[in-house]
């Protein structure tokens, strides 16, 4: 039987949340108990602020505990386009922040003693076409020249030493990236926030946020409370309570299957250096080995956020595609399949700042393990009155062209066709 729940959830116990007296007044209300919200809550509570974390489901329920655990350098948008948008100075700062984000994860794991199998295994992007490998050659030059960040090109003839698949035309390896168990990481952050004094409330979905003379009043499924400040850390689940943000974030589904444990020798042959691997397409695959030698294989099997139907459809699609990448795994038993909802801005960039008086950080586009850790910490710094150098707060945050989006992603089928076409012609 294939379990339709995240494999990672079976490796840890998530804190249940605070069950004591409801906090009717706090300094900061944090909406969402994923990585961003928990990092913000931890940082603020350690500085003495009264913090309430308001979660609609169970603590850590969303993409923060469901993802592939890839803790990646860089951004979704390539360097050339970033230079054209923002100029060299700001682009360099954005890239440097992506590296600092991995260091932030490493530091909090060490400081809080979070046993989440954090390891800097590096990531490998593999080329689906010869033209993509030529693009990697240009990227390696840019990384060295503009960012002083060396990466390693891998020729097609040498690729078997990195991944046992004949599907690709080369690769680009960045040793800075890491992998971890995301559910254990989120559980560790939740316990750290709780130890610092933040109160974490499960089943407290926020229904409305209203400005008052002294701050905000939030109505939730568990009751109302007032707060001087509000942090929206809602990512792909940004909803009607924060309409200005909902209109700027598109929720997109991503799906994962995990095999039963492979034989140790097969796992060593499959991905010898245990890299975090993803391919060069827009409609991409990503995969890695788990600590117990399962192959985790994910992708955009469907653009829509997860439902029981899309999860089951994705299981069949991903099993077929896994066998195309790794024919030696055709027929390999799959133990788990699940989906999660990622948050994409219209410019595919993370964003942080204020809107309607609310603080926010979101739009991670699949790079959320590292960047949510980093931006959650920067939110805590900002609200504590520190001067913060945060380049993600300096870039424009665009909405949909012509304003043709109200938070309901009616255009996802068209977007799926567009990206499949781009992959065909690229």
Tab-separated table of C-alpha atoms in Angstrom:
chain	number	residue	atom	x	y	z
A	1	UNK	CA	0.000	0.000	0.000
A	2	UNK	CA	1.258	3.475	-0.888
A	3	UNK	CA	0.843	5.973	1.945
A	4	UNK	CA	-0.594	9.304	0.788
A	5	UNK	CA	1.172	11.319	3.480
A	6	UNK	CA	4.668	12.846	3.591
A	7	UNK	CA	7.357	10.289	4.346
A	8	UNK	CA	9.188	12.858	6.487
A	9	UNK	CA	6.277	13.032	8.943
A	10	UNK	CA	6.970	9.454	10.020
A	11	UNK	CA	10.477	10.404	11.165
A	12	UNK	CA	9.495	12.881	13.884
A	13	UNK	CA	6.742	14.101	16.176
A	14	UNK	CA	5.609	17.657	15.571
A	15	UNK	CA	4.777	19.739	18.680
A	16	UNK	CA	1.022	19.852	19.261
A	17	UNK	CA	0.942	23.555	20.036
A	18	UNK	CA	-0.067	25.550	23.093
A	19	UNK	CA	-3.245	24.354	24.819
A	20	UNK	CA	-3.336	26.798	27.721
A	21	UNK	CA	-5.077	30.146	28.098
A	22	UNK	CA	-5.652	32.020	24.829
A	23	UNK	CA	-3.465	35.118	24.472
A	24	UNK	CA	-5.857	38.034	23.973
A	25	UNK	CA	-3.096	40.608	23.458
A	26	UNK	CA	0.427	40.141	22.115
A	27	UNK	CA	3.210	42.230	20.710
A	28	UNK	CA	3.442	40.240	17.466
A	29	UNK	CA	0.993	37.861	15.834
A	30	UNK	CA	2.627	35.541	13.300
A	31	UNK	CA	0.304	33.972	10.724
A	32	UNK	CA	1.674	30.574	9.715
A	33	UNK	CA	3.856	28.009	11.478
A	34	UNK	CA	6.243	27.123	8.667
A	35	UNK	CA	9.923	27.968	8.576
A	36	UNK	CA	9.424	31.723	8.067
A	37	UNK	CA	6.939	32.090	10.906
A	38	UNK	CA	8.846	29.918	13.363
A	39	UNK	CA	12.152	31.678	12.697
A	40	UNK	CA	10.485	35.065	13.176
A	41	UNK	CA	8.748	33.879	16.370
A	42	UNK	CA	11.945	32.388	17.773
A	43	UNK	CA	13.942	35.548	17.136
A	44	UNK	CA	11.302	37.875	18.550
A	45	UNK	CA	10.564	35.790	21.644
A	46	UNK	CA	14.261	35.536	22.452
A	47	UNK	CA	14.290	39.333	22.577
A	48	UNK	CA	11.404	39.398	25.045
A	49	UNK	CA	8.446	40.033	22.735
A	50	UNK	CA	5.071	38.421	23.432
A	51	UNK	CA	4.481	36.316	20.318
A	52	UNK	CA	1.532	34.220	19.151
A	53	UNK	CA	1.961	31.909	16.135
A	54	UNK	CA	-1.414	31.252	14.514
A	55	UNK	CA	-1.671	28.070	12.416
A	56	UNK	CA	-4.822	26.965	10.586
A	57	UNK	CA	-3.833	23.272	10.613
A	58	UNK	CA	-1.313	21.446	12.789
A	59	UNK	CA	2.071	23.001	13.557
A	60	UNK	CA	4.371	22.891	10.527
A	61	UNK	CA	1.652	21.406	8.317
A	62	UNK	CA	2.449	23.126	5.011
A	63	UNK	CA	5.253	22.933	2.468
A	64	UNK	CA	7.920	23.599	5.124
A	65	UNK	CA	7.665	19.994	6.373
A	66	UNK	CA	6.687	18.381	3.030
A	67	UNK	CA	9.423	19.503	0.637
A	68	UNK	CA	12.429	17.571	-0.616
A	69	UNK	CA	14.758	19.015	2.029
A	70	UNK	CA	16.979	20.682	-0.570
A	71	UNK	CA	18.766	23.675	0.955
A	72	UNK	CA	19.967	25.420	-2.172
A	73	UNK	CA	22.204	28.288	-3.181
A	74	UNK	CA	21.035	30.796	-5.751
A	75	UNK	CA	17.580	31.838	-6.885
A	76	UNK	CA	14.936	30.645	-9.314
A	77	UNK	CA	15.797	33.445	-11.763
A	78	UNK	CA	19.116	33.261	-13.625
A	79	UNK	CA	21.938	35.751	-13.131
A	80	UNK	CA	21.592	37.362	-16.554
A	81	UNK	CA	17.973	38.281	-15.998
A	82	UNK	CA	18.714	39.445	-12.454
A	83	UNK	CA	21.421	41.794	-13.736
A	84	UNK	CA	18.996	43.213	-16.303
A	85	UNK	CA	16.296	43.759	-13.669
A	86	UNK	CA	18.261	44.985	-10.674
A	87	UNK	CA	21.799	45.885	-11.742
A	88	UNK	CA	25.040	44.292	-10.638
A	89	UNK	CA	25.304	45.573	-7.068
A	90	UNK	CA	21.850	44.466	-5.961
A	91	UNK	CA	22.118	41.161	-7.847
A	92	UNK	CA	25.394	40.380	-6.089
A	93	UNK	CA	23.783	41.108	-2.743
A	94	UNK	CA	20.818	38.866	-3.579
A	95	UNK	CA	23.142	35.997	-4.473
A	96	UNK	CA	25.260	36.569	-1.363
A	97	UNK	CA	22.071	36.427	0.710
A	98	UNK	CA	21.242	33.038	-0.807
A	99	UNK	CA	24.589	31.726	0.468
A	100	UNK	CA	24.093	33.403	3.844
A	101	UNK	CA	20.726	31.653	4.036
A	102	UNK	CA	22.368	28.211	3.974
A	103	UNK	CA	24.754	29.369	6.686
A	104	UNK	CA	21.719	30.570	8.685
A	105	UNK	CA	20.192	27.091	8.490
A	106	UNK	CA	23.472	25.505	9.551
A	107	UNK	CA	23.823	27.908	12.473
A	108	UNK	CA	20.323	27.404	13.869
A	109	UNK	CA	20.611	23.618	13.506
A	110	UNK	CA	23.832	23.720	15.523
A	111	UNK	CA	22.640	26.265	18.090
A	112	UNK	CA	19.315	24.539	18.803
A	113	UNK	CA	20.678	20.997	18.504
A	114	UNK	CA	18.185	20.030	15.773
A	115	UNK	CA	18.805	16.434	14.634
A	116	UNK	CA	17.649	16.858	11.018
A	117	UNK	CA	20.494	15.184	9.075
A	118	UNK	CA	21.817	18.524	7.785
A	119	UNK	CA	24.721	17.890	5.404
A	120	UNK	CA	26.445	20.056	2.794
A	121	UNK	CA	26.312	17.458	0.037
A	122	UNK	CA	26.120	20.064	-2.729
A	123	UNK	CA	23.572	20.274	-5.524
A	124	UNK	CA	23.821	19.119	-9.114
A	125	UNK	CA	21.794	20.616	-11.953
A	126	UNK	CA	21.696	18.224	-14.899
A	127	UNK	CA	21.307	19.280	-18.548
A	128	UNK	CA	18.336	17.805	-20.408
A	129	UNK	CA	19.638	19.076	-23.786
A	130	UNK	CA	23.086	19.920	-25.207
A	131	UNK	CA	22.063	23.587	-25.345
A	132	UNK	CA	21.414	23.516	-21.618
A	133	UNK	CA	24.958	22.287	-20.981
A	134	UNK	CA	26.296	25.187	-23.040
A	135	UNK	CA	24.203	27.436	-20.816
A	136	UNK	CA	25.873	25.839	-17.784
A	137	UNK	CA	29.260	26.801	-19.221
A	138	UNK	CA	28.177	30.438	-19.352
A	139	UNK	CA	26.714	30.188	-15.843
A	140	UNK	CA	29.978	28.845	-14.430
A	141	UNK	CA	31.836	31.815	-15.914
A	142	UNK	CA	29.341	34.265	-14.420
A	143	UNK	CA	29.495	32.596	-11.000
A	144	UNK	CA	33.273	32.902	-10.905
A	145	UNK	CA	33.522	36.397	-12.397
A	146	UNK	CA	30.569	38.188	-10.841
A	147	UNK	CA	30.021	36.358	-7.541
A	148	UNK	CA	33.465	34.899	-6.786
A	149	UNK	CA	31.619	31.621	-6.298
A	150	UNK	CA	33.264	28.621	-7.964
A	151	UNK	CA	31.069	25.825	-9.310
A	152	UNK	CA	32.160	22.739	-11.241
A	153	UNK	CA	31.137	21.806	-14.772
A	154	UNK	CA	30.688	18.094	-15.350
A	155	UNK	CA	30.955	16.760	-18.886
A	156	UNK	CA	28.556	14.125	-20.156
A	157	UNK	CA	31.338	11.534	-20.191
A	158	UNK	CA	31.959	12.103	-16.465
A	159	UNK	CA	28.376	12.363	-15.309
A	160	UNK	CA	27.988	8.713	-14.251
A	161	UNK	CA	30.306	9.484	-11.355
A	162	UNK	CA	27.557	11.796	-10.054
A	163	UNK	CA	24.281	10.174	-11.117
A	164	UNK	CA	23.694	6.724	-12.638
A	165	UNK	CA	21.474	7.856	-15.499
A	166	UNK	CA	22.145	8.121	-19.215
A	167	UNK	CA	19.450	10.719	-19.732
A	168	UNK	CA	21.520	13.895	-19.424
A	169	UNK	CA	24.123	15.877	-21.378
A	170	UNK	CA	26.237	17.123	-18.494
A	171	UNK	CA	25.845	18.983	-15.251
A	172	UNK	CA	26.780	21.899	-13.016
A	173	UNK	CA	27.678	21.158	-9.392
A	174	UNK	CA	27.610	23.675	-6.540
A	175	UNK	CA	29.177	22.344	-3.311
A	176	UNK	CA	27.611	25.071	-1.141
A	177	UNK	CA	24.120	23.528	-1.081
A	178	UNK	CA	22.898	21.125	1.565
A	179	UNK	CA	20.191	18.627	2.361
A	180	UNK	CA	18.160	17.962	5.496
A	181	UNK	CA	15.023	16.300	6.832
A	182	UNK	CA	12.503	19.160	6.592
A	183	UNK	CA	9.986	17.778	9.091
A	184	UNK	CA	12.649	17.334	11.755
A	185	UNK	CA	13.948	20.811	10.983
A	186	UNK	CA	10.496	22.385	11.368
A	187	UNK	CA	9.785	20.400	14.536
A	188	UNK	CA	13.100	21.616	15.932
A	189	UNK	CA	12.290	25.225	15.066
A	190	UNK	CA	8.861	24.886	16.702
A	191	UNK	CA	10.424	23.576	19.909
A	192	UNK	CA	13.015	26.354	19.805
A	193	UNK	CA	10.316	29.015	19.414
A	194	UNK	CA	8.369	27.441	22.273
A	195	UNK	CA	11.454	27.381	24.521
A	196	UNK	CA	12.039	31.043	23.739
A	197	UNK	CA	8.521	31.861	24.982
A	198	UNK	CA	6.413	32.081	21.826
A	199	UNK	CA	2.974	30.508	22.015
A	200	UNK	CA	2.113	28.273	19.078
A	201	UNK	CA	-1.604	27.781	18.411
A	202	UNK	CA	-2.783	25.002	16.088
A	203	UNK	CA	-6.296	25.089	14.620
A	204	UNK	CA	-6.233	28.891	14.753
A	205	UNK	CA	-6.751	29.845	11.143
A	206	UNK	CA	-6.873	33.617	10.724
A	207	UNK	CA	-10.197	34.773	9.281
A	208	UNK	CA	-9.601	38.524	9.237
A	209	UNK	CA	-7.000	41.154	10.088
A	210	UNK	CA	-8.286	44.643	10.897
A	211	UNK	CA	-6.358	47.825	11.644
A	212	UNK	CA	-7.075	49.420	15.013
A	213	UNK	CA	-5.744	52.601	16.542
A	214	UNK	CA	-3.016	50.749	18.418
A	215	UNK	CA	-2.281	47.982	15.947
A	216	UNK	CA	-4.397	45.096	14.691
A	217	UNK	CA	-7.265	42.845	15.678
A	218	UNK	CA	-7.158	39.310	14.332
A	219	UNK	CA	-10.152	36.995	14.311
A	220	UNK	CA	-9.251	33.328	14.236
A	221	UNK	CA	-11.018	29.983	14.455
A	222	UNK	CA	-10.049	29.851	18.157
A	223	UNK	CA	-10.860	33.410	19.140
A	224	UNK	CA	-9.771	37.016	18.671
A	225	UNK	CA	-6.647	38.788	19.794
A	226	UNK	CA	-4.937	42.135	19.377
A	227	UNK	CA	-1.352	42.666	18.272
A	228	UNK	CA	0.881	45.669	17.790
A	229	UNK	CA	2.408	44.004	14.735
A	230	UNK	CA	1.440	41.203	12.353
A	231	UNK	CA	3.761	38.962	10.340
A	232	UNK	CA	2.280	37.171	7.328
A	233	UNK	CA	4.316	33.976	6.862
A	234	UNK	CA	1.733	32.141	4.794
A	235	UNK	CA	3.578	31.309	1.538
A	236	UNK	CA	1.444	29.086	-0.721
A	237	UNK	CA	-1.494	29.281	1.688
A	238	UNK	CA	-1.793	33.077	1.596
A	239	UNK	CA	-5.534	33.760	1.700
A	240	UNK	CA	-8.371	36.191	2.131
A	241	UNK	CA	-7.203	37.500	5.505
A	242	UNK	CA	-4.350	39.290	3.689
A	243	UNK	CA	-5.876	40.183	0.293
A	244	UNK	CA	-3.062	42.503	-0.850
A	245	UNK	CA	-0.618	39.589	-0.567
A	246	UNK	CA	-3.030	36.992	-1.914
A	247	UNK	CA	-3.226	38.927	-5.188
A	248	UNK	CA	0.558	38.695	-5.601
A	249	UNK	CA	1.166	35.019	-4.803
A	250	UNK	CA	0.273	32.060	-7.018
A	251	UNK	CA	-0.094	28.684	-5.247
A	252	UNK	CA	1.452	25.890	-7.331
A	253	UNK	CA	1.455	22.201	-6.528
A	254	UNK	CA	4.557	20.057	-6.350
A	255	UNK	CA	4.459	16.295	-5.831
A	256	UNK	CA	6.850	13.690	-4.458
A	257	UNK	CA	7.162	9.933	-4.364
A	258	UNK	CA	9.565	7.969	-2.171
A	259	UNK	CA	10.649	4.407	-2.794
A	260	UNK	CA	11.122	1.684	-0.243
A	261	UNK	CA	14.749	1.609	0.992
A	262	UNK	CA	17.213	0.601	-1.712
A	263	UNK	CA	20.061	-1.813	-1.156
A	264	UNK	CA	23.070	0.163	0.107
A	265	UNK	CA	25.197	-0.680	-2.938
A	266	UNK	CA	22.408	0.332	-5.321
A	267	UNK	CA	21.988	3.646	-3.494
A	268	UNK	CA	25.750	4.311	-3.640
A	269	UNK	CA	25.757	3.624	-7.367
A	270	UNK	CA	22.642	5.697	-8.044
A	271	UNK	CA	23.845	8.992	-6.502
A	272	UNK	CA	27.407	8.358	-5.271
A	273	UNK	CA	27.925	11.697	-3.503
A	274	UNK	CA	24.341	12.051	-2.243
A	275	UNK	CA	23.863	15.368	-4.066
A	276	UNK	CA	20.609	17.284	-4.250
A	277	UNK	CA	19.772	16.889	-7.968
A	278	UNK	CA	17.372	18.734	-10.266
A	279	UNK	CA	17.180	19.091	-14.017
A	280	UNK	CA	17.338	22.083	-16.342
A	281	UNK	CA	13.717	22.216	-17.488
A	282	UNK	CA	10.953	24.537	-16.352
A	283	UNK	CA	8.724	21.488	-15.775
A	284	UNK	CA	11.527	19.944	-13.790
A	285	UNK	CA	12.300	16.796	-11.832
A	286	UNK	CA	14.207	16.895	-8.544
A	287	UNK	CA	15.521	13.946	-6.585
A	288	UNK	CA	17.873	12.816	-3.830
A	289	UNK	CA	18.576	9.939	-1.461
A	290	UNK	CA	17.054	10.042	2.010
A	291	UNK	CA	19.255	9.128	4.983
A	292	UNK	CA	17.818	5.570	4.935
A	293	UNK	CA	18.582	5.135	1.198
A	294	UNK	CA	15.164	5.705	-0.320
A	295	UNK	CA	15.004	7.637	-3.577
A	296	UNK	CA	12.888	10.761	-3.215
A	297	UNK	CA	11.666	11.848	-6.661
A	298	UNK	CA	9.553	14.965	-7.167
A	299	UNK	CA	8.268	17.329	-9.789
A	300	UNK	CA	5.462	19.416	-11.209
A	301	UNK	CA	3.282	16.425	-12.076
A	302	UNK	CA	0.368	18.872	-11.821
A	303	UNK	CA	0.375	22.638	-11.341
A	304	UNK	CA	-2.718	22.693	-9.134
A	305	UNK	CA	-2.295	22.400	-5.350
A	306	UNK	CA	-2.717	18.968	-3.878
A	307	UNK	CA	-6.024	17.132	-3.576
A	308	UNK	CA	-6.515	13.377	-3.106
A	309	UNK	CA	-7.122	13.106	-6.853
A	310	UNK	CA	-4.024	15.047	-7.933
A	311	UNK	CA	-1.851	13.144	-5.434
A	312	UNK	CA	-2.943	9.779	-6.882
A	313	UNK	CA	-2.550	10.979	-10.460
A	314	UNK	CA	0.894	12.317	-9.627
A	315	UNK	CA	1.987	8.996	-8.125
A	316	UNK	CA	1.500	7.265	-11.463
A	317	UNK	CA	3.117	10.091	-13.446
A	318	UNK	CA	6.168	10.314	-11.178
A	319	UNK	CA	6.684	6.543	-11.065
A	320	UNK	CA	6.731	6.487	-14.855
A	321	UNK	CA	9.100	9.450	-15.061
A	322	UNK	CA	11.404	8.037	-12.358
A	323	UNK	CA	11.765	4.890	-14.467
A	324	UNK	CA	12.670	7.030	-17.493
A	325	UNK	CA	15.459	8.716	-15.521
A	326	UNK	CA	16.503	5.499	-13.765
A	327	UNK	CA	15.454	2.443	-15.820
A	328	UNK	CA	17.042	0.256	-13.126
A	329	UNK	CA	14.251	1.402	-10.769
A	330	UNK	CA	11.390	0.347	-13.057
A	331	UNK	CA	9.019	-1.568	-10.824
A	332	UNK	CA	10.729	-0.386	-7.624
A	333	UNK	CA	8.098	-0.302	-4.869
A	334	UNK	CA	6.967	3.168	-3.804
A	335	UNK	CA	6.087	3.654	-0.149
A	336	UNK	CA	4.782	7.249	-0.080
A	337	UNK	CA	3.293	9.898	-2.344
A	338	UNK	CA	2.203	13.382	-1.358
A	339	UNK	CA	1.808	16.932	-2.558
A	340	UNK	CA	2.539	20.396	-1.264
A	341	UNK	CA	1.739	23.956	-2.257
A	342	UNK	CA	4.580	26.275	-3.211
A	343	UNK	CA	4.400	30.063	-3.391
A	344	UNK	CA	5.385	31.804	-6.606
A	345	UNK	CA	5.394	35.553	-7.156
A	346	UNK	CA	4.844	36.791	-10.695
A	347	UNK	CA	8.542	37.642	-11.006
A	348	UNK	CA	9.616	34.257	-9.486
A	349	UNK	CA	11.468	36.068	-6.686
A	350	UNK	CA	11.208	36.020	-2.882
A	351	UNK	CA	9.926	39.223	-1.320
A	352	UNK	CA	9.957	40.810	2.113
A	353	UNK	CA	8.612	44.065	3.458
A	354	UNK	CA	5.384	45.705	4.587
A	355	UNK	CA	1.943	46.022	2.995
A	356	UNK	CA	-1.124	47.538	4.672
A	357	UNK	CA	1.022	47.757	7.818
A	358	UNK	CA	1.694	43.988	7.880
A	359	UNK	CA	5.188	42.558	7.666
A	360	UNK	CA	5.708	39.650	5.276
A	361	UNK	CA	8.239	37.337	3.672
A	362	UNK	CA	7.122	34.903	0.954
A	363	UNK	CA	7.437	33.940	-2.715
A	364	UNK	CA	10.211	31.364	-2.328
A	365	UNK	CA	9.521	29.494	-5.605
A	366	UNK	CA	10.988	26.218	-4.387
A	367	UNK	CA	13.993	27.719	-2.544
A	368	UNK	CA	12.204	28.070	0.767
A	369	UNK	CA	14.234	25.858	3.120
A	370	UNK	CA	17.187	28.238	3.094
A	371	UNK	CA	15.525	31.538	2.195
A	372	UNK	CA	12.585	31.183	4.589
A	373	UNK	CA	15.076	30.554	7.388
A	374	UNK	CA	17.014	33.651	6.406
A	375	UNK	CA	14.038	35.961	5.844
A	376	UNK	CA	12.243	34.780	8.979
A	377	UNK	CA	15.314	35.773	10.977
A	378	UNK	CA	15.485	39.137	9.175
A	379	UNK	CA	11.826	39.809	10.044
A	380	UNK	CA	12.660	39.275	13.705
A	381	UNK	CA	15.626	41.642	13.398
A	382	UNK	CA	13.510	44.307	11.693
A	383	UNK	CA	10.672	44.151	14.216
A	384	UNK	CA	13.214	44.326	17.038
A	385	UNK	CA	14.413	47.673	15.717
A	386	UNK	CA	17.702	46.568	14.200
A	387	UNK	CA	19.082	48.058	11.012
A	388	UNK	CA	18.781	45.214	8.520
A	389	UNK	CA	20.560	44.798	5.188
A	390	UNK	CA	17.914	42.771	3.356
A	391	UNK	CA	18.134	42.981	-0.446
A	392	UNK	CA	14.826	41.137	-0.857
A	393	UNK	CA	13.097	44.117	0.743
A	394	UNK	CA	14.516	46.426	-1.939
A	395	UNK	CA	13.170	44.820	-5.115
A	396	UNK	CA	9.732	45.637	-6.590
A	397	UNK	CA	6.913	43.202	-5.773
A	398	UNK	CA	4.776	43.042	-8.923
A	399	UNK	CA	1.228	41.809	-9.208
A	400	UNK	CA	-0.405	40.188	-12.206
A	401	UNK	CA	-0.304	41.961	-15.574
A	402	UNK	CA	-3.317	44.287	-15.898
A	403	UNK	CA	-4.387	43.238	-12.402
A	404	UNK	CA	-6.066	40.108	-13.794
A	405	UNK	CA	-5.718	38.022	-10.639
A	406	UNK	CA	-7.697	37.976	-7.416
A	407	UNK	CA	-5.951	35.070	-5.710
A	408	UNK	CA	-7.755	32.327	-7.636
A	409	UNK	CA	-5.227	30.855	-10.111
A	410	UNK	CA	-7.569	30.284	-13.056
A	411	UNK	CA	-4.644	30.483	-15.490
A	412	UNK	CA	-2.633	27.496	-14.188
A	413	UNK	CA	-3.626	25.165	-17.063
A	414	UNK	CA	-2.411	27.824	-19.519
A	415	UNK	CA	0.808	28.293	-17.532
A	416	UNK	CA	1.413	24.550	-17.613
A	417	UNK	CA	1.058	24.483	-21.406
A	418	UNK	CA	3.341	27.513	-21.742
A	419	UNK	CA	6.140	25.988	-19.679
A	420	UNK	CA	5.869	22.639	-21.478
A	421	UNK	CA	6.212	24.532	-24.764
A	422	UNK	CA	9.251	26.406	-23.471
A	423	UNK	CA	10.860	23.108	-22.472
A	424	UNK	CA	10.192	21.745	-25.968
A	425	UNK	CA	11.717	24.685	-27.838
A	426	UNK	CA	14.595	25.512	-25.464
